[in-house]
């Protein structure tokens, strides 16, 4: 089955970030979004460990390990970058000063519930700042593979894993489609041309609603 790679999903998510938006990128997969600023636009990226205005990852061998994000990945600095206390960083989150949070997910429910910090009793919990972000950011988006490694749906009717936030997600960028959450339903906006709606529905754990035309999900080779 053809699908987008993580960088391509991150590229698509980056296209929806407004110029000048304050954006938190979750640890791991979402960090790739910083690589793909559309021409003429510049987001202001925030990390919970106290940086505002960092850039994309440095070239291999050019890392300054005093400059890292919350996932301990090396970052570069843009003109005007600010540094501050960890507590001040969370005050920005909890005070509603972030326009967008882009996070990964284990499960997303059709009502917008998000599970992304624990895989259950045998998993290693890693909540980080996610619970603060999903309630503090003005908009929460998820980037994820459409299904798990063993073929199970990640987009479901109701989450079975411990929740990070309730009814917080509004848009999902997957390896197969772009899906909005509206009125507690998955609304299909874009999909890869190589997969039919019926095939996509078979890989999704809740009904995909169609409102108007479904556009092709087109991304560059990145």
C-alpha atoms as a PDB file:
ATOM      1  CA  UNK A   1       0.000   0.000   0.000  1.00  0.00           C
ATOM      2  CA  UNK A   2       1.365   3.401  -0.978  1.00  0.00           C
ATOM      3  CA  UNK A   3       1.500   5.900   1.874  1.00  0.00           C
ATOM      4  CA  UNK A   4       3.225   9.112   2.868  1.00  0.00           C
ATOM      5  CA  UNK A   5       6.452   8.945   4.829  1.00  0.00           C
ATOM      6  CA  UNK A   6       6.770  10.920   8.096  1.00  0.00           C
ATOM      7  CA  UNK A   7       8.513  13.856   6.408  1.00  0.00           C
ATOM      8  CA  UNK A   8       5.721  14.145   3.844  1.00  0.00           C
ATOM      9  CA  UNK A   9       3.054  14.135   6.549  1.00  0.00           C
ATOM     10  CA  UNK A  10       5.001  16.825   8.400  1.00  0.00           C
ATOM     11  CA  UNK A  11       5.281  18.856   5.168  1.00  0.00           C
ATOM     12  CA  UNK A  12       1.509  18.767   4.699  1.00  0.00           C
ATOM     13  CA  UNK A  13       0.904  19.875   8.285  1.00  0.00           C
ATOM     14  CA  UNK A  14       3.345  22.758   7.879  1.00  0.00           C
ATOM     15  CA  UNK A  15       1.337  24.168   4.963  1.00  0.00           C
ATOM     16  CA  UNK A  16      -1.545  25.025   7.314  1.00  0.00           C
ATOM     17  CA  UNK A  17       0.515  27.047   9.805  1.00  0.00           C
ATOM     18  CA  UNK A  18      -0.128  30.763   9.478  1.00  0.00           C
ATOM     19  CA  UNK A  19       2.700  33.267   9.222  1.00  0.00           C
ATOM     20  CA  UNK A  20       3.699  34.430  12.697  1.00  0.00           C
ATOM     21  CA  UNK A  21       1.794  31.665  14.510  1.00  0.00           C
ATOM     22  CA  UNK A  22       3.152  30.473  17.862  1.00  0.00           C
ATOM     23  CA  UNK A  23       3.509  26.713  17.524  1.00  0.00           C
ATOM     24  CA  UNK A  24       4.539  23.869  19.808  1.00  0.00           C
ATOM     25  CA  UNK A  25       5.805  20.714  18.111  1.00  0.00           C
ATOM     26  CA  UNK A  26       5.453  17.498  20.088  1.00  0.00           C
ATOM     27  CA  UNK A  27       8.427  15.262  20.816  1.00  0.00           C
ATOM     28  CA  UNK A  28       9.427  12.864  18.045  1.00  0.00           C
ATOM     29  CA  UNK A  29       7.576  12.763  14.740  1.00  0.00           C
ATOM     30  CA  UNK A  30       6.053  16.300  15.017  1.00  0.00           C
ATOM     31  CA  UNK A  31       9.534  17.843  15.315  1.00  0.00           C
ATOM     32  CA  UNK A  32       9.901  17.300  11.544  1.00  0.00           C
ATOM     33  CA  UNK A  33       7.381  20.096  10.891  1.00  0.00           C
ATOM     34  CA  UNK A  34      10.077  22.713  11.630  1.00  0.00           C
ATOM     35  CA  UNK A  35      11.876  21.669   8.431  1.00  0.00           C
ATOM     36  CA  UNK A  36       9.059  22.725   6.131  1.00  0.00           C
ATOM     37  CA  UNK A  37       8.224  26.401   6.460  1.00  0.00           C
ATOM     38  CA  UNK A  38       6.298  27.522   3.346  1.00  0.00           C
ATOM     39  CA  UNK A  39       7.964  30.366   1.386  1.00  0.00           C
ATOM     40  CA  UNK A  40       7.091  33.757   2.805  1.00  0.00           C
ATOM     41  CA  UNK A  41       5.893  32.354   6.112  1.00  0.00           C
ATOM     42  CA  UNK A  42       7.697  31.909   9.409  1.00  0.00           C
ATOM     43  CA  UNK A  43       6.156  30.226  12.429  1.00  0.00           C
ATOM     44  CA  UNK A  44       7.536  30.961  15.891  1.00  0.00           C
ATOM     45  CA  UNK A  45       8.301  27.567  17.386  1.00  0.00           C
ATOM     46  CA  UNK A  46       8.035  26.978  21.120  1.00  0.00           C
ATOM     47  CA  UNK A  47       9.500  24.179  23.219  1.00  0.00           C
ATOM     48  CA  UNK A  48       8.580  23.372  26.811  1.00  0.00           C
ATOM     49  CA  UNK A  49      12.167  23.445  28.039  1.00  0.00           C
ATOM     50  CA  UNK A  50      12.356  27.187  27.410  1.00  0.00           C
ATOM     51  CA  UNK A  51      13.021  28.307  23.830  1.00  0.00           C
ATOM     52  CA  UNK A  52      10.824  30.489  21.630  1.00  0.00           C
ATOM     53  CA  UNK A  53      11.794  31.049  18.005  1.00  0.00           C
ATOM     54  CA  UNK A  54      14.055  28.082  17.224  1.00  0.00           C
ATOM     55  CA  UNK A  55      14.665  26.862  13.675  1.00  0.00           C
ATOM     56  CA  UNK A  56      15.072  23.517  11.966  1.00  0.00           C
ATOM     57  CA  UNK A  57      17.553  20.871  13.023  1.00  0.00           C
ATOM     58  CA  UNK A  58      21.211  21.619  12.235  1.00  0.00           C
ATOM     59  CA  UNK A  59      23.146  19.642   9.651  1.00  0.00           C
ATOM     60  CA  UNK A  60      24.792  16.466  10.995  1.00  0.00           C
ATOM     61  CA  UNK A  61      28.037  17.376  12.705  1.00  0.00           C
ATOM     62  CA  UNK A  62      26.958  20.990  13.240  1.00  0.00           C
ATOM     63  CA  UNK A  63      24.972  20.406  16.433  1.00  0.00           C
ATOM     64  CA  UNK A  64      25.432  22.608  19.489  1.00  0.00           C
ATOM     65  CA  UNK A  65      24.265  20.352  22.325  1.00  0.00           C
ATOM     66  CA  UNK A  66      23.634  23.326  24.577  1.00  0.00           C
ATOM     67  CA  UNK A  67      20.763  24.131  22.202  1.00  0.00           C
ATOM     68  CA  UNK A  68      18.154  21.369  22.405  1.00  0.00           C
ATOM     69  CA  UNK A  69      14.380  21.064  22.372  1.00  0.00           C
ATOM     70  CA  UNK A  70      12.209  19.141  24.845  1.00  0.00           C
ATOM     71  CA  UNK A  71      12.960  15.912  22.988  1.00  0.00           C
ATOM     72  CA  UNK A  72      16.718  16.474  23.494  1.00  0.00           C
ATOM     73  CA  UNK A  73      17.175  17.068  19.756  1.00  0.00           C
ATOM     74  CA  UNK A  74      19.583  19.778  18.591  1.00  0.00           C
ATOM     75  CA  UNK A  75      17.981  22.916  17.154  1.00  0.00           C
ATOM     76  CA  UNK A  76      19.152  26.078  15.422  1.00  0.00           C
ATOM     77  CA  UNK A  77      18.254  29.610  16.467  1.00  0.00           C
ATOM     78  CA  UNK A  78      16.446  32.229  14.403  1.00  0.00           C
ATOM     79  CA  UNK A  79      17.036  35.975  14.880  1.00  0.00           C
ATOM     80  CA  UNK A  80      15.156  37.059  17.990  1.00  0.00           C
ATOM     81  CA  UNK A  81      15.095  33.653  19.670  1.00  0.00           C
ATOM     82  CA  UNK A  82      14.314  33.904  23.399  1.00  0.00           C
ATOM     83  CA  UNK A  83      15.324  31.676  26.316  1.00  0.00           C
ATOM     84  CA  UNK A  84      13.435  31.426  29.613  1.00  0.00           C
ATOM     85  CA  UNK A  85      12.675  29.277  32.639  1.00  0.00           C
ATOM     86  CA  UNK A  86      10.816  25.995  32.256  1.00  0.00           C
ATOM     87  CA  UNK A  87       8.035  27.361  34.466  1.00  0.00           C
ATOM     88  CA  UNK A  88       7.629  30.405  32.221  1.00  0.00           C
ATOM     89  CA  UNK A  89       7.385  28.094  29.224  1.00  0.00           C
ATOM     90  CA  UNK A  90       4.483  26.226  30.791  1.00  0.00           C
ATOM     91  CA  UNK A  91       2.882  29.523  31.773  1.00  0.00           C
ATOM     92  CA  UNK A  92       2.807  30.352  28.060  1.00  0.00           C
ATOM     93  CA  UNK A  93       1.081  27.024  27.361  1.00  0.00           C
ATOM     94  CA  UNK A  94      -1.420  27.230  30.205  1.00  0.00           C
ATOM     95  CA  UNK A  95      -2.099  30.907  29.570  1.00  0.00           C
ATOM     96  CA  UNK A  96      -3.438  30.229  26.074  1.00  0.00           C
ATOM     97  CA  UNK A  97      -0.589  31.947  24.224  1.00  0.00           C
ATOM     98  CA  UNK A  98       0.064  29.184  21.691  1.00  0.00           C
ATOM     99  CA  UNK A  99      -1.851  29.215  18.416  1.00  0.00           C
ATOM    100  CA  UNK A 100      -1.193  25.584  17.497  1.00  0.00           C
ATOM    101  CA  UNK A 101       0.077  22.383  19.091  1.00  0.00           C
ATOM    102  CA  UNK A 102       1.037  19.573  16.705  1.00  0.00           C
ATOM    103  CA  UNK A 103       1.281  16.215  18.451  1.00  0.00           C
ATOM    104  CA  UNK A 104       1.658  12.528  17.709  1.00  0.00           C
ATOM    105  CA  UNK A 105      -0.972   9.972  18.681  1.00  0.00           C
ATOM    106  CA  UNK A 106      -1.614   6.378  19.607  1.00  0.00           C
ATOM    107  CA  UNK A 107      -5.360   6.865  19.098  1.00  0.00           C
ATOM    108  CA  UNK A 108      -7.698   9.692  18.086  1.00  0.00           C
ATOM    109  CA  UNK A 109     -11.457   9.323  18.586  1.00  0.00           C
ATOM    110  CA  UNK A 110     -14.101  10.773  16.295  1.00  0.00           C
ATOM    111  CA  UNK A 111     -15.151  13.204  19.040  1.00  0.00           C
ATOM    112  CA  UNK A 112     -11.618  14.641  19.236  1.00  0.00           C
ATOM    113  CA  UNK A 113     -10.349  12.698  22.250  1.00  0.00           C
ATOM    114  CA  UNK A 114      -6.595  12.059  22.122  1.00  0.00           C
ATOM    115  CA  UNK A 115      -4.508   9.236  23.590  1.00  0.00           C
ATOM    116  CA  UNK A 116      -0.772   9.787  23.125  1.00  0.00           C
ATOM    117  CA  UNK A 117       1.044   9.283  26.422  1.00  0.00           C
ATOM    118  CA  UNK A 118       0.585   5.609  27.388  1.00  0.00           C
ATOM    119  CA  UNK A 119       0.024   2.342  25.567  1.00  0.00           C
ATOM    120  CA  UNK A 120      -1.626   0.827  28.634  1.00  0.00           C
ATOM    121  CA  UNK A 121      -0.591  -0.959  31.848  1.00  0.00           C
ATOM    122  CA  UNK A 122       2.530  -2.507  30.289  1.00  0.00           C
ATOM    123  CA  UNK A 123       3.632   0.656  28.507  1.00  0.00           C
ATOM    124  CA  UNK A 124       6.133   3.238  29.691  1.00  0.00           C
ATOM    125  CA  UNK A 125       4.222   6.458  30.496  1.00  0.00           C
ATOM    126  CA  UNK A 126       5.627   9.582  28.855  1.00  0.00           C
ATOM    127  CA  UNK A 127       3.105  12.362  29.228  1.00  0.00           C
ATOM    128  CA  UNK A 128       5.564  15.268  29.094  1.00  0.00           C
ATOM    129  CA  UNK A 129       3.697  18.524  28.498  1.00  0.00           C
ATOM    130  CA  UNK A 130       0.978  16.994  26.319  1.00  0.00           C
ATOM    131  CA  UNK A 131      -1.845  17.337  28.835  1.00  0.00           C
ATOM    132  CA  UNK A 132      -1.057  21.033  29.228  1.00  0.00           C
ATOM    133  CA  UNK A 133      -0.707  21.562  25.485  1.00  0.00           C
ATOM    134  CA  UNK A 134      -4.018  19.999  24.448  1.00  0.00           C
ATOM    135  CA  UNK A 135      -5.925  22.307  26.786  1.00  0.00           C
ATOM    136  CA  UNK A 136      -3.755  25.418  26.462  1.00  0.00           C
ATOM    137  CA  UNK A 137      -3.220  25.705  22.697  1.00  0.00           C
ATOM    138  CA  UNK A 138      -5.900  27.395  20.606  1.00  0.00           C
ATOM    139  CA  UNK A 139      -5.786  24.584  18.030  1.00  0.00           C
ATOM    140  CA  UNK A 140      -4.580  20.986  18.350  1.00  0.00           C
ATOM    141  CA  UNK A 141      -3.571  18.951  15.305  1.00  0.00           C
ATOM    142  CA  UNK A 142      -2.236  15.401  15.134  1.00  0.00           C
ATOM    143  CA  UNK A 143       0.230  13.842  12.703  1.00  0.00           C
ATOM    144  CA  UNK A 144       0.326  10.052  12.622  1.00  0.00           C
ATOM    145  CA  UNK A 145       0.434   6.923  10.534  1.00  0.00           C
ATOM    146  CA  UNK A 146      -3.134   5.962   9.632  1.00  0.00           C
ATOM    147  CA  UNK A 147      -2.792   2.494  11.166  1.00  0.00           C
ATOM    148  CA  UNK A 148      -0.545   0.795  13.720  1.00  0.00           C
ATOM    149  CA  UNK A 149       2.397  -1.400  12.750  1.00  0.00           C
ATOM    150  CA  UNK A 150       0.162  -4.451  13.143  1.00  0.00           C
ATOM    151  CA  UNK A 151      -2.595  -2.998  10.986  1.00  0.00           C
ATOM    152  CA  UNK A 152      -5.025  -1.764  13.643  1.00  0.00           C
ATOM    153  CA  UNK A 153      -6.925   1.510  13.287  1.00  0.00           C
ATOM    154  CA  UNK A 154      -5.529   4.552  15.090  1.00  0.00           C
ATOM    155  CA  UNK A 155      -8.573   6.651  14.214  1.00  0.00           C
ATOM    156  CA  UNK A 156     -11.342   5.102  16.269  1.00  0.00           C
ATOM    157  CA  UNK A 157     -14.869   5.582  17.520  1.00  0.00           C
ATOM    158  CA  UNK A 158     -13.709   5.773  21.148  1.00  0.00           C
ATOM    159  CA  UNK A 159     -10.181   5.623  22.558  1.00  0.00           C
ATOM    160  CA  UNK A 160      -9.281   2.517  24.548  1.00  0.00           C
ATOM    161  CA  UNK A 161      -5.940   3.860  25.823  1.00  0.00           C
ATOM    162  CA  UNK A 162      -5.520   6.404  28.653  1.00  0.00           C
ATOM    163  CA  UNK A 163      -6.602   9.828  27.461  1.00  0.00           C
ATOM    164  CA  UNK A 164      -4.350  12.851  27.108  1.00  0.00           C
ATOM    165  CA  UNK A 165      -7.228  15.228  26.447  1.00  0.00           C
ATOM    166  CA  UNK A 166     -10.969  15.240  25.823  1.00  0.00           C
ATOM    167  CA  UNK A 167     -12.459  16.635  22.606  1.00  0.00           C
ATOM    168  CA  UNK A 168      -9.292  18.600  21.869  1.00  0.00           C
ATOM    169  CA  UNK A 169      -8.177  17.527  18.370  1.00  0.00           C
ATOM    170  CA  UNK A 170      -9.600  19.345  15.336  1.00  0.00           C
ATOM    171  CA  UNK A 171      -7.430  18.103  12.441  1.00  0.00           C
ATOM    172  CA  UNK A 172      -5.513  14.889  11.712  1.00  0.00           C
ATOM    173  CA  UNK A 173      -2.765  14.487   9.124  1.00  0.00           C
ATOM    174  CA  UNK A 174      -2.149  10.809   8.402  1.00  0.00           C
ATOM    175  CA  UNK A 175      -0.070   8.760   5.990  1.00  0.00           C
ATOM    176  CA  UNK A 176      -3.194   8.333   3.824  1.00  0.00           C
ATOM    177  CA  UNK A 177      -5.491  11.308   4.383  1.00  0.00           C
ATOM    178  CA  UNK A 178      -6.302  14.658   5.923  1.00  0.00           C
ATOM    179  CA  UNK A 179      -9.296  14.457   8.247  1.00  0.00           C
ATOM    180  CA  UNK A 180     -11.093  17.133  10.239  1.00  0.00           C
ATOM    181  CA  UNK A 181     -13.118  16.529  13.381  1.00  0.00           C
ATOM    182  CA  UNK A 182     -16.415  18.377  13.237  1.00  0.00           C
ATOM    183  CA  UNK A 183     -19.486  17.839  15.419  1.00  0.00           C
ATOM    184  CA  UNK A 184     -17.891  14.645  16.808  1.00  0.00           C
ATOM    185  CA  UNK A 185     -17.373  13.107  13.359  1.00  0.00           C
ATOM    186  CA  UNK A 186     -14.392  12.363  11.133  1.00  0.00           C
ATOM    187  CA  UNK A 187     -14.783  14.500   7.996  1.00  0.00           C
ATOM    188  CA  UNK A 188     -12.577  13.431   5.084  1.00  0.00           C
ATOM    189  CA  UNK A 189     -10.972  16.424   3.333  1.00  0.00           C
ATOM    190  CA  UNK A 190      -8.069  14.947   1.348  1.00  0.00           C
ATOM    191  CA  UNK A 191      -6.811  11.464   0.527  1.00  0.00           C
ATOM    192  CA  UNK A 192      -4.125   9.845  -1.582  1.00  0.00           C
ATOM    193  CA  UNK A 193      -5.401   9.258  -5.105  1.00  0.00           C
ATOM    194  CA  UNK A 194      -4.058   5.692  -4.945  1.00  0.00           C
ATOM    195  CA  UNK A 195      -6.605   4.641  -2.314  1.00  0.00           C
ATOM    196  CA  UNK A 196     -10.382   4.587  -2.673  1.00  0.00           C
ATOM    197  CA  UNK A 197     -12.743   5.962  -0.064  1.00  0.00           C
ATOM    198  CA  UNK A 198     -13.955   2.419   0.628  1.00  0.00           C
ATOM    199  CA  UNK A 199     -10.393   1.187   1.151  1.00  0.00           C
ATOM    200  CA  UNK A 200      -9.647   4.127   3.450  1.00  0.00           C
ATOM    201  CA  UNK A 201     -12.833   3.470   5.411  1.00  0.00           C
ATOM    202  CA  UNK A 202     -11.787  -0.149   5.938  1.00  0.00           C
ATOM    203  CA  UNK A 203      -8.614   1.124   7.652  1.00  0.00           C
ATOM    204  CA  UNK A 204     -10.501   3.593   9.862  1.00  0.00           C
ATOM    205  CA  UNK A 205     -12.237   2.616  13.094  1.00  0.00           C
ATOM    206  CA  UNK A 206     -15.164   5.048  12.779  1.00  0.00           C
ATOM    207  CA  UNK A 207     -17.260   6.409   9.933  1.00  0.00           C
ATOM    208  CA  UNK A 208     -15.652   8.871   7.540  1.00  0.00           C
ATOM    209  CA  UNK A 209     -18.142  11.591   6.635  1.00  0.00           C
ATOM    210  CA  UNK A 210     -17.975  13.223   3.215  1.00  0.00           C
ATOM    211  CA  UNK A 211     -18.898  16.910   3.029  1.00  0.00           C
ATOM    212  CA  UNK A 212     -18.372  18.252  -0.474  1.00  0.00           C
ATOM    213  CA  UNK A 213     -15.536  17.175  -2.745  1.00  0.00           C
ATOM    214  CA  UNK A 214     -12.598  15.189  -1.362  1.00  0.00           C
ATOM    215  CA  UNK A 215      -9.355  16.634  -2.730  1.00  0.00           C
ATOM    216  CA  UNK A 216      -6.277  14.640  -3.657  1.00  0.00           C
ATOM    217  CA  UNK A 217      -3.583  14.674  -0.979  1.00  0.00           C
ATOM    218  CA  UNK A 218      -0.566  15.882  -2.941  1.00  0.00           C
ATOM    219  CA  UNK A 219       2.883  16.294  -1.385  1.00  0.00           C
ATOM    220  CA  UNK A 220       6.426  16.605  -2.771  1.00  0.00           C
ATOM    221  CA  UNK A 221       9.144  13.976  -2.491  1.00  0.00           C
ATOM    222  CA  UNK A 222      10.851  14.944   0.768  1.00  0.00           C
END
